[in-house]
Short mmCIF file of C-alpha atoms (C1' of nucleotides) in Angstrom, two decimals:
data_model
loop_
_atom_site.label_atom_id
_atom_site.label_comp_id
_atom_site.label_asym_id
_atom_site.label_seq_id
_atom_site.Cartn_x
_atom_site.Cartn_y
_atom_site.Cartn_z
CA MET A 1 -13.68 0.31 16.86
CA GLN A 2 -17.02 -1.00 15.74
CA PRO A 3 -19.59 -0.64 18.50
CA ALA A 4 -20.86 -3.93 19.85
CA ALA A 5 -23.90 -4.89 17.82
CA ALA A 6 -26.65 -5.19 20.39
CA ASP A 7 -24.61 -5.16 23.55
CA PRO A 8 -22.86 -8.44 24.10
CA ALA A 9 -20.23 -6.63 26.06
CA ALA A 10 -22.77 -5.82 28.68
CA GLN A 11 -22.33 -9.28 30.15
CA VAL A 12 -18.66 -8.76 30.66
CA ASP A 13 -17.56 -7.63 34.08
CA TYR A 14 -15.18 -4.75 33.64
CA ALA A 15 -13.78 -5.28 37.10
CA SER A 16 -11.33 -2.61 38.18
CA LEU A 17 -10.80 -1.10 34.74
CA PRO A 18 -13.02 1.94 35.28
CA ASP A 19 -11.04 2.79 38.40
CA HIS A 20 -7.94 3.59 36.40
CA VAL A 21 -7.46 7.17 35.28
CA GLY A 22 -5.65 5.95 32.21
CA TYR A 23 -8.58 3.84 31.16
CA LEU A 24 -11.03 6.68 31.54
CA LEU A 25 -8.69 9.11 29.84
CA ARG A 26 -8.48 6.86 26.86
CA LEU A 27 -12.23 6.44 26.62
CA ALA A 28 -12.71 10.16 26.93
CA GLN A 29 -10.15 10.91 24.29
CA LEU A 30 -11.66 8.34 21.98
CA ARG A 31 -14.98 10.04 22.31
CA VAL A 32 -13.49 13.44 21.59
CA TRP A 33 -11.70 12.16 18.51
CA GLU A 34 -14.75 10.48 17.15
CA ASP A 35 -16.62 13.73 17.25
CA PHE A 36 -13.70 15.69 15.87
CA TYR A 37 -13.24 13.39 12.91
CA ALA A 38 -16.92 13.17 12.21
CA ARG A 39 -17.26 16.91 12.25
CA LEU A 40 -14.13 17.84 10.32
CA SER A 41 -13.88 14.90 7.94
CA ALA A 42 -14.89 17.09 5.02
CA THR A 43 -11.96 19.42 5.62
CA GLY A 44 -9.35 16.68 5.85
CA ILE A 45 -8.09 18.26 9.04
CA THR A 46 -7.13 15.88 11.82
CA PRO A 47 -6.57 16.87 15.43
CA SER A 48 -2.82 16.94 14.96
CA LEU A 49 -3.07 18.94 11.77
CA TYR A 50 -5.32 21.36 13.55
CA SER A 51 -2.83 21.87 16.33
CA ALA A 52 -0.15 22.52 13.73
CA LEU A 53 -2.37 25.04 12.00
CA VAL A 54 -3.01 26.89 15.21
CA LEU A 55 0.67 27.04 16.05
CA ILE A 56 1.61 28.24 12.59
CA GLU A 57 -1.11 30.85 12.62
CA ARG A 58 -0.02 32.16 15.97
CA ASN A 59 3.71 31.86 15.29
CA PRO A 60 4.21 32.98 11.69
CA GLY A 61 7.53 31.98 10.25
CA LEU A 62 7.85 29.07 12.65
CA GLN A 63 10.43 26.56 11.50
CA GLN A 64 9.53 22.97 10.90
CA SER A 65 11.87 21.70 13.55
CA ARG A 66 10.39 24.07 16.11
CA LEU A 67 6.91 22.95 15.15
CA GLY A 68 7.93 19.37 15.63
CA GLU A 69 9.45 20.07 19.00
CA ALA A 70 6.41 21.99 20.13
CA LEU A 71 4.09 19.21 19.07
CA GLY A 72 6.34 16.47 20.32
CA VAL A 73 6.88 14.76 16.98
CA ALA A 74 10.15 13.90 15.27
CA ARG A 75 11.40 16.10 12.43
CA SER A 76 10.29 13.58 9.86
CA GLY A 77 6.83 13.61 11.37
CA ALA A 78 6.68 17.38 11.20
CA MET A 79 7.64 17.08 7.55
CA THR A 80 4.68 14.86 6.83
CA MET A 81 2.31 17.18 8.63
CA VAL A 82 3.53 20.25 6.81
CA ASP A 83 3.45 18.37 3.52
CA ARG A 84 -0.18 17.59 4.06
CA LEU A 85 -1.05 21.12 5.04
CA GLU A 86 0.85 22.39 2.02
CA ARG A 87 -0.94 20.00 -0.28
CA GLN A 88 -4.20 21.29 1.10
CA GLY A 89 -3.07 24.76 0.26
CA LEU A 90 -3.34 25.98 3.81
CA VAL A 91 0.31 26.44 4.66
CA GLU A 92 3.39 27.46 2.72
CA ARG A 93 7.12 27.21 3.32
CA ARG A 94 9.05 30.38 2.68
CA PRO A 95 12.84 30.55 2.73
CA ALA A 96 14.04 31.85 6.07
CA PRO A 97 15.65 35.27 5.87
CA HIS A 98 18.99 34.61 7.51
CA ASP A 99 19.38 30.86 7.21
CA ARG A 100 19.39 29.33 3.79
CA ARG A 101 18.85 25.85 5.20
CA ALA A 102 15.61 26.72 6.88
CA TYR A 103 12.09 27.56 5.92
CA GLY A 104 9.51 29.56 7.76
CA LEU A 105 5.95 28.29 7.89
CA PHE A 106 3.08 30.60 7.10
CA LEU A 107 -0.59 30.28 6.43
CA THR A 108 -1.33 30.92 2.77
CA ALA A 109 -3.84 33.56 1.79
CA ASP A 110 -6.30 30.74 1.31
CA GLY A 111 -5.33 29.33 4.67
CA ARG A 112 -5.97 32.64 6.38
CA ARG A 113 -9.28 32.86 4.62
CA ARG A 114 -10.36 29.35 5.63
CA MET A 115 -8.97 29.42 9.14
CA PRO A 116 -11.94 31.12 10.79
CA GLU A 117 -14.29 28.51 9.43
CA ILE A 118 -12.08 25.69 10.61
CA VAL A 119 -11.71 27.26 14.02
CA ALA A 120 -15.47 27.68 14.20
CA MET A 121 -15.97 24.01 13.41
CA VAL A 122 -13.53 23.01 16.11
CA GLN A 123 -15.22 25.31 18.60
CA GLN A 124 -18.55 23.79 17.71
CA HIS A 125 -17.00 20.39 18.21
CA ASP A 126 -15.74 21.50 21.58
CA ARG A 127 -19.14 22.78 22.60
CA GLN A 128 -20.76 19.53 21.55
CA ILE A 129 -18.19 17.53 23.45
CA ASN A 130 -18.52 19.63 26.56
CA ALA A 131 -22.30 19.69 26.46
CA VAL A 132 -22.48 16.72 28.79
CA LEU A 133 -20.88 18.77 31.54
CA SER A 134 -22.12 21.92 33.18
CA ALA A 135 -20.04 25.04 32.76
CA THR A 136 -18.68 24.61 36.25
CA GLU A 137 -17.90 20.96 35.74
CA HIS A 138 -16.14 21.76 32.52
CA ARG A 139 -14.02 24.39 34.21
CA THR A 140 -13.16 21.98 36.97
CA LEU A 141 -12.23 19.27 34.52
CA MET A 142 -9.97 21.61 32.58
CA THR A 143 -8.32 22.80 35.76
CA LEU A 144 -7.71 19.28 36.99
CA LEU A 145 -6.40 18.10 33.65
CA LYS A 146 -4.05 21.05 33.47
CA LYS A 147 -2.81 20.34 36.94
CA PHE A 148 -2.40 16.72 36.02
CA VAL A 149 -0.39 17.59 32.94
CA ALA A 150 1.61 20.45 34.37
CA ALA A 151 3.00 18.33 37.18
CA PRO A 152 6.75 17.77 37.02
CA ALA A 153 7.33 14.79 34.78
CA GLN A 154 9.84 12.11 35.58
CA ARG A 155 11.27 12.57 32.12
CA GLY A 156 11.26 15.45 29.64
CA ASN A 157 8.05 17.31 29.24
CA SER A 158 7.05 19.30 26.19
CA LEU A 159 3.54 19.84 24.92
CA PRO A 160 2.84 17.41 22.11
CA ALA A 161 0.27 17.48 19.32
CA MET A 162 -3.35 16.42 19.25
CA GLU A 163 -3.14 12.92 17.95
CA GLY A 164 -3.06 9.32 19.01
CA ASP A 165 0.27 7.76 19.49
CA PRO A 166 1.48 4.22 19.81
CA THR A 167 4.80 5.93 20.22
CA VAL A 168 5.43 5.54 23.86
CA SER A 169 4.96 1.81 23.72
CA ARG A 170 7.34 1.43 20.85
CA GLN A 171 10.03 3.52 22.38
CA LYS A 172 10.01 2.08 25.83
CA ARG A 173 9.65 -1.55 24.87
CA SER A 174 11.75 -3.44 22.36
CA GLY A 175 15.38 -3.99 23.11
CA SER A 176 16.23 -4.69 19.49
CA ARG A 177 17.17 -1.80 17.30
CA THR A 178 18.08 -2.34 13.71
CA PRO A 179 19.84 0.34 11.72
CA ARG A 180 18.49 1.29 8.35
CA THR A 181 19.66 2.49 5.02
CA GLY A 182 18.18 4.41 2.23
CA ARG A 183 17.98 7.82 0.74
CA ARG A 184 18.53 9.42 -2.56
CA GLN A 185 18.71 13.15 -2.59
CA SER A 186 17.27 16.02 -0.68
CA LYS A 187 15.74 19.39 -1.17
CA PRO A 188 14.87 18.92 -4.81
CA ARG A 189 13.52 22.43 -4.76
CA GLU A 190 16.67 24.41 -4.08
CA GLU A 191 18.95 24.42 -7.08
CA MET B 1 8.56 11.75 21.64
CA GLN B 2 11.97 13.07 22.54
CA PRO B 3 11.70 15.95 25.00
CA ALA B 4 12.91 19.24 23.68
CA ALA B 5 16.60 19.53 24.42
CA ALA B 6 16.86 22.69 26.47
CA ASP B 7 13.44 24.10 25.83
CA PRO B 8 13.22 25.64 22.39
CA ALA B 9 9.49 25.00 22.45
CA ALA B 10 9.13 27.48 25.23
CA GLN B 11 9.26 30.28 22.69
CA VAL B 12 6.32 28.91 20.82
CA ASP B 13 2.95 30.39 21.65
CA TYR B 14 0.53 27.54 22.14
CA ALA B 15 -2.39 29.84 21.51
CA SER B 16 -5.77 28.21 22.12
CA LEU B 17 -4.50 24.65 22.21
CA PRO B 18 -4.60 24.26 26.00
CA ASP B 19 -8.24 25.33 25.97
CA HIS B 20 -9.31 22.19 24.16
CA VAL B 21 -10.32 19.24 26.27
CA GLY B 22 -9.06 16.90 23.60
CA TYR B 23 -5.62 18.41 23.74
CA LEU B 24 -5.39 18.13 27.48
CA LEU B 25 -6.82 14.63 27.43
CA ARG B 26 -4.13 13.57 25.05
CA LEU B 27 -1.35 15.10 27.10
CA ALA B 28 -2.72 13.51 30.21
CA GLN B 29 -3.00 10.12 28.60
CA LEU B 30 0.49 10.42 27.22
CA ARG B 31 1.79 11.07 30.67
CA VAL B 32 -0.08 8.11 32.08
CA TRP B 33 1.24 5.80 29.38
CA GLU B 34 4.76 6.91 29.83
CA ASP B 35 4.66 5.98 33.46
CA PHE B 36 2.85 2.74 32.77
CA TYR B 37 5.37 1.61 30.18
CA ALA B 38 8.33 2.68 32.24
CA ARG B 39 7.04 0.83 35.25
CA LEU B 40 5.88 -2.36 33.55
CA SER B 41 8.42 -2.62 30.76
CA ALA B 42 10.08 -5.57 32.44
CA THR B 43 6.85 -7.56 32.40
CA GLY B 44 6.09 -6.94 28.73
CA ILE B 45 2.59 -5.94 29.72
CA THR B 46 1.10 -2.98 27.88
CA PRO B 47 -1.98 -1.08 28.97
CA SER B 48 -4.16 -2.94 26.52
CA LEU B 49 -2.74 -6.30 27.53
CA TYR B 50 -3.36 -5.40 31.11
CA SER B 51 -6.98 -4.63 30.45
CA ALA B 52 -7.31 -7.96 28.68
CA LEU B 53 -5.74 -9.73 31.64
CA VAL B 54 -8.12 -8.09 34.06
CA LEU B 55 -11.14 -9.03 31.97
CA ILE B 56 -10.00 -12.62 31.58
CA GLU B 57 -9.28 -12.93 35.27
CA ARG B 58 -12.66 -11.60 36.21
CA ASN B 59 -14.54 -13.44 33.45
CA PRO B 60 -12.98 -16.88 33.25
CA GLY B 61 -13.82 -18.73 30.06
CA LEU B 62 -14.43 -15.51 28.18
CA GLN B 63 -14.41 -16.03 24.44
CA GLN B 64 -12.00 -14.16 22.24
CA SER B 65 -14.77 -12.46 20.34
CA ARG B 66 -16.37 -11.25 23.57
CA LEU B 67 -13.03 -9.97 24.76
CA GLY B 68 -12.59 -8.09 21.53
CA GLU B 69 -16.04 -6.58 21.76
CA ALA B 70 -15.52 -5.56 25.35
CA LEU B 71 -12.21 -3.92 24.56
CA GLY B 72 -13.40 -2.41 21.32
CA VAL B 73 -10.94 -4.15 19.05
CA ALA B 74 -11.62 -6.26 15.98
CA ARG B 75 -11.49 -10.04 16.27
CA SER B 76 -8.14 -10.14 14.58
CA GLY B 77 -6.83 -7.67 17.11
CA ALA B 78 -8.11 -9.76 19.98
CA MET B 79 -6.26 -12.68 18.41
CA THR B 80 -2.99 -10.82 18.55
CA MET B 81 -3.51 -9.80 22.13
CA VAL B 82 -4.34 -13.31 23.27
CA ASP B 83 -1.43 -14.69 21.27
CA ARG B 84 0.90 -12.40 23.14
CA LEU B 85 -0.54 -13.27 26.51
CA GLU B 86 -0.35 -16.94 25.63
CA ARG B 87 3.25 -16.62 24.55
CA GLN B 88 3.98 -15.00 27.87
CA GLY B 89 2.43 -17.97 29.58
CA LEU B 90 -0.20 -15.89 31.34
CA VAL B 91 -3.31 -16.99 29.50
CA GLU B 92 -4.48 -20.18 27.90
CA ARG B 93 -7.22 -21.10 25.44
CA ARG B 94 -9.32 -24.07 26.40
CA PRO B 95 -11.91 -25.64 24.12
CA ALA B 96 -15.36 -24.34 24.98
CA PRO B 97 -17.63 -27.01 26.43
CA HIS B 98 -20.64 -26.74 24.16
CA ASP B 99 -19.22 -25.05 21.07
CA ARG B 100 -16.46 -26.76 19.24
CA ARG B 101 -15.63 -23.62 17.28
CA ALA B 102 -14.90 -21.57 20.33
CA TYR B 103 -12.29 -21.37 23.02
CA GLY B 104 -12.56 -20.07 26.52
CA LEU B 105 -9.83 -17.85 27.88
CA PHE B 106 -8.33 -18.54 31.29
CA LEU B 107 -5.37 -17.40 33.29
CA THR B 108 -2.80 -20.14 33.52
CA ALA B 109 -1.56 -21.31 36.90
CA ASP B 110 1.48 -19.16 36.29
CA GLY B 111 -0.77 -16.29 35.29
CA ARG B 112 -2.77 -16.56 38.49
CA ARG B 113 0.44 -16.65 40.43
CA ARG B 114 1.90 -13.59 38.73
CA MET B 115 -1.31 -11.59 38.57
CA PRO B 116 -1.10 -10.08 42.08
CA GLU B 117 2.33 -8.74 41.38
CA ILE B 118 1.24 -7.21 38.11
CA VAL B 119 -1.82 -5.69 39.71
CA ALA B 120 0.36 -4.29 42.45
CA MET B 121 2.64 -2.68 39.91
CA VAL B 122 -0.30 -1.12 38.14
CA GLN B 123 -1.72 0.15 41.41
CA GLN B 124 1.63 1.63 42.26
CA HIS B 125 1.65 3.24 38.85
CA ASP B 126 -1.79 4.63 39.52
CA ARG B 127 -0.74 6.05 42.84
CA GLN B 128 2.28 7.69 41.28
CA ILE B 129 0.17 9.15 38.52
CA ASN B 130 -2.45 10.43 40.90
CA ALA B 131 0.06 11.83 43.33
CA VAL B 132 -0.14 15.25 41.72
CA LEU B 133 -3.77 15.53 42.76
CA SER B 134 -5.27 15.53 46.21
CA ALA B 135 -7.61 12.69 47.10
CA THR B 136 -10.57 14.96 46.58
CA GLU B 137 -9.30 16.24 43.28
CA HIS B 138 -8.71 12.73 42.12
CA ARG B 139 -12.22 11.70 43.03
CA THR B 140 -13.60 14.72 41.22
CA LEU B 141 -11.55 13.99 38.14
CA MET B 142 -12.71 10.39 38.04
CA THR B 143 -16.32 11.44 38.48
CA LEU B 144 -16.11 14.01 35.72
CA LEU B 145 -14.34 11.66 33.36
CA LYS B 146 -16.94 8.99 33.99
CA LYS B 147 -19.70 11.44 33.36
CA PHE B 148 -17.94 12.56 30.23
CA VAL B 149 -17.60 9.02 28.98
CA ALA B 150 -20.97 7.75 30.08
CA ALA B 151 -22.85 10.41 28.19
CA PRO B 152 -24.98 9.13 25.33
CA ALA B 153 -22.69 8.86 22.32
CA GLN B 154 -23.80 9.88 18.88
CA ARG B 155 -22.68 6.50 17.68
CA GLY B 156 -22.24 3.15 19.40
CA ASN B 157 -20.54 3.13 22.70
CA SER B 158 -18.75 0.19 24.21
CA LEU B 159 -15.83 0.33 26.59
CA PRO B 160 -12.59 -0.18 24.67
CA ALA B 161 -9.16 -1.25 25.85
CA MET B 162 -6.35 0.73 27.39
CA GLU B 163 -4.25 1.60 24.42
CA GLY B 164 -3.54 4.31 21.95
CA ASP B 165 -5.41 4.22 18.72
CA PRO B 166 -4.98 5.90 15.41
CA THR B 167 -8.07 3.92 14.58
CA VAL B 168 -10.69 6.57 14.61
CA SER B 169 -8.80 8.65 12.14
CA ARG B 170 -8.39 5.81 9.75
CA GLN B 171 -11.96 4.76 9.87
CA LYS B 172 -13.56 8.10 9.54
CA ARG B 173 -11.26 9.52 6.89
CA SER B 174 -10.35 7.97 3.59
CA GLY B 175 -13.07 7.53 1.05
CA SER B 176 -11.09 4.90 -0.83
CA ARG B 177 -11.43 1.35 0.31
CA THR B 178 -9.58 -1.38 -1.46
CA PRO B 179 -10.51 -5.00 -0.91
CA ARG B 180 -7.84 -7.49 -0.09
CA THR B 181 -6.99 -11.07 -0.65
CA GLY B 182 -4.98 -13.61 1.16
CA ARG B 183 -5.18 -16.58 3.44
CA ARG B 184 -4.04 -20.11 3.57
CA GLN B 185 -5.56 -22.25 6.24
CA SER B 186 -6.99 -21.87 9.67
CA LYS B 187 -6.96 -23.46 13.06
CA PRO B 188 -3.85 -25.51 12.54
CA ARG B 189 -4.31 -26.86 16.01
CA GLU B 190 -7.58 -28.72 15.69
CA GLU B 191 -7.15 -31.87 13.64
"C1'" DT C 1 -26.90 -18.60 6.96
"C1'" DA C 2 -24.36 -16.94 10.98
"C1'" DT C 3 -20.54 -17.18 14.11
"C1'" DT C 4 -15.65 -18.37 15.91
"C1'" DG C 5 -11.17 -18.42 15.20
"C1'" DT C 6 -7.78 -17.58 11.88
"C1'" DT C 7 -4.64 -15.56 8.30
"C1'" DA C 8 -3.20 -12.30 4.76
"C1'" DT C 9 -3.08 -7.77 3.61
"C1'" DA C 10 -3.25 -2.82 3.93
"C1'" DC C 11 -3.05 1.63 6.11
"C1'" DT C 12 -1.91 5.21 9.66
"C1'" DC C 13 1.17 7.11 12.65
"C1'" DT C 14 5.55 7.76 14.17
"C1'" DA C 15 10.39 6.60 15.02
"C1'" DT C 16 15.41 6.08 13.55
"C1'" DA C 17 19.09 6.60 10.52
"C1'" DA C 18 21.49 8.47 6.95
"C1'" DC C 19 22.11 12.02 3.50
"C1'" DT C 20 22.54 17.02 1.47
"C1'" DA C 21 23.04 21.70 1.98
"C1'" DT C 22 24.23 25.07 4.90
"C1'" DA C 23 25.92 27.22 9.24
"C1'" DT D 1 30.86 19.74 13.93
"C1'" DA D 2 26.13 20.94 14.28
"C1'" DT D 3 21.60 21.98 12.40
"C1'" DA D 4 17.42 22.13 8.91
"C1'" DG D 5 15.13 19.68 5.80
"C1'" DT D 6 14.61 15.43 3.48
"C1'" DT D 7 14.05 10.49 2.37
"C1'" DA D 8 13.93 5.47 3.12
"C1'" DT D 9 12.78 2.09 6.11
"C1'" DA D 10 10.99 -0.23 10.25
"C1'" DG D 11 7.50 -1.40 13.33
"C1'" DA D 12 3.39 -1.04 16.43
"C1'" DG D 13 -1.39 -0.98 16.24
"C1'" DT D 14 -5.57 -1.97 14.09
"C1'" DA D 15 -8.84 -2.57 10.31
"C1'" DT D 16 -11.05 -5.36 6.46
"C1'" DA D 17 -11.72 -9.39 3.90
"C1'" DA D 18 -11.80 -14.05 2.99
"C1'" DC D 19 -11.61 -18.81 4.63
"C1'" DA D 20 -12.47 -23.38 7.40
"C1'" DA D 21 -14.94 -25.49 10.86
"C1'" DT D 22 -18.89 -25.56 13.25
"C1'" DA D 23 -23.54 -24.06 14.79
#
DNA sequence: TATTGTTATACTCTATAACTATA
DNA sequence: TATAGTTATAGAGTATAACAATA
């Protein structure tokens, strides 16, 4: 995303671009992410990982599939997220009580210990991000965004994670679908 | 992004997630994209391609590098975009008058002919998207988003394209950088 | 030496499909 | 037969680096 050196882009006429909500939404989100990453880079927590953490903290024992559904990612994507959080020692998978296929997700002791700090960093990030708006403006923006999002969608409508996603494009375009192969074994930790 | 079947996600407590601007921005953008892709899928135009088209139309003779800077993508990325637009017959590269390295970008005759229709589709998309807000609300939202975006950034601050981007994450994370190799020849159309 | 266009390569994110164990 | 977790693979998007031609 390298910023234009001096400002060669200044000569370009952006025409109608800034009149599109989508364009502004993207710029805004980009700005938010930049600050998020800059601020939390040391922790290795990304926006999507953070949203997973919050959900797991608030819904102890949550299953991976449920997490994925809640965050709008495929099961395999949820896997990756949980793997990362597990590797960071923040989250653990415990066998589900009544279903030997499933696991429940929990914060580890370390995760519970570190959570407040992480949350504080994110809140600080939020404050920084919102600093450009007055309290009233911020409230208004949140209200409008919520209204925008809550509106009945043409298609399904869950609440996805906090992360970028070239997904939509991929899904909706491309008429060619090629099947795959591959695999080997599963659940190498249950014998 | 498959929508949750019935609504298993409804049982999940989203906790503080909806209080974060970033989270709402992402949801909002997702919704916008969905509609954009659904509506323009037949044309093969993505949000980022559309923004390129608009810039080229308004700035005839624009160089690829300038386009890239204006849209916040690397030169190689601008290449890809222009390649796609060229393949679709919408844009052409003409040798720049006073710089034999450079090319100027122009809409083709066909591009100019099709542009109004594309613009109309995008405007229709915009209307649909904005339908959930009153005219006043929409104006307020745009104003707030602009204010949000226009605020002095900590880092550089150009106006990128209309497309998702896992970019930020990649750039800001990862301490390991491995150099590459590769190439073969360039400009096979200038001998 | 710097810039423009180009190509090769790598990495992130996320999807689909198929498989295993279990229900 | 369906579901949870897993794994392999595909592909979109975008970055970096190196190169040729030109400035």
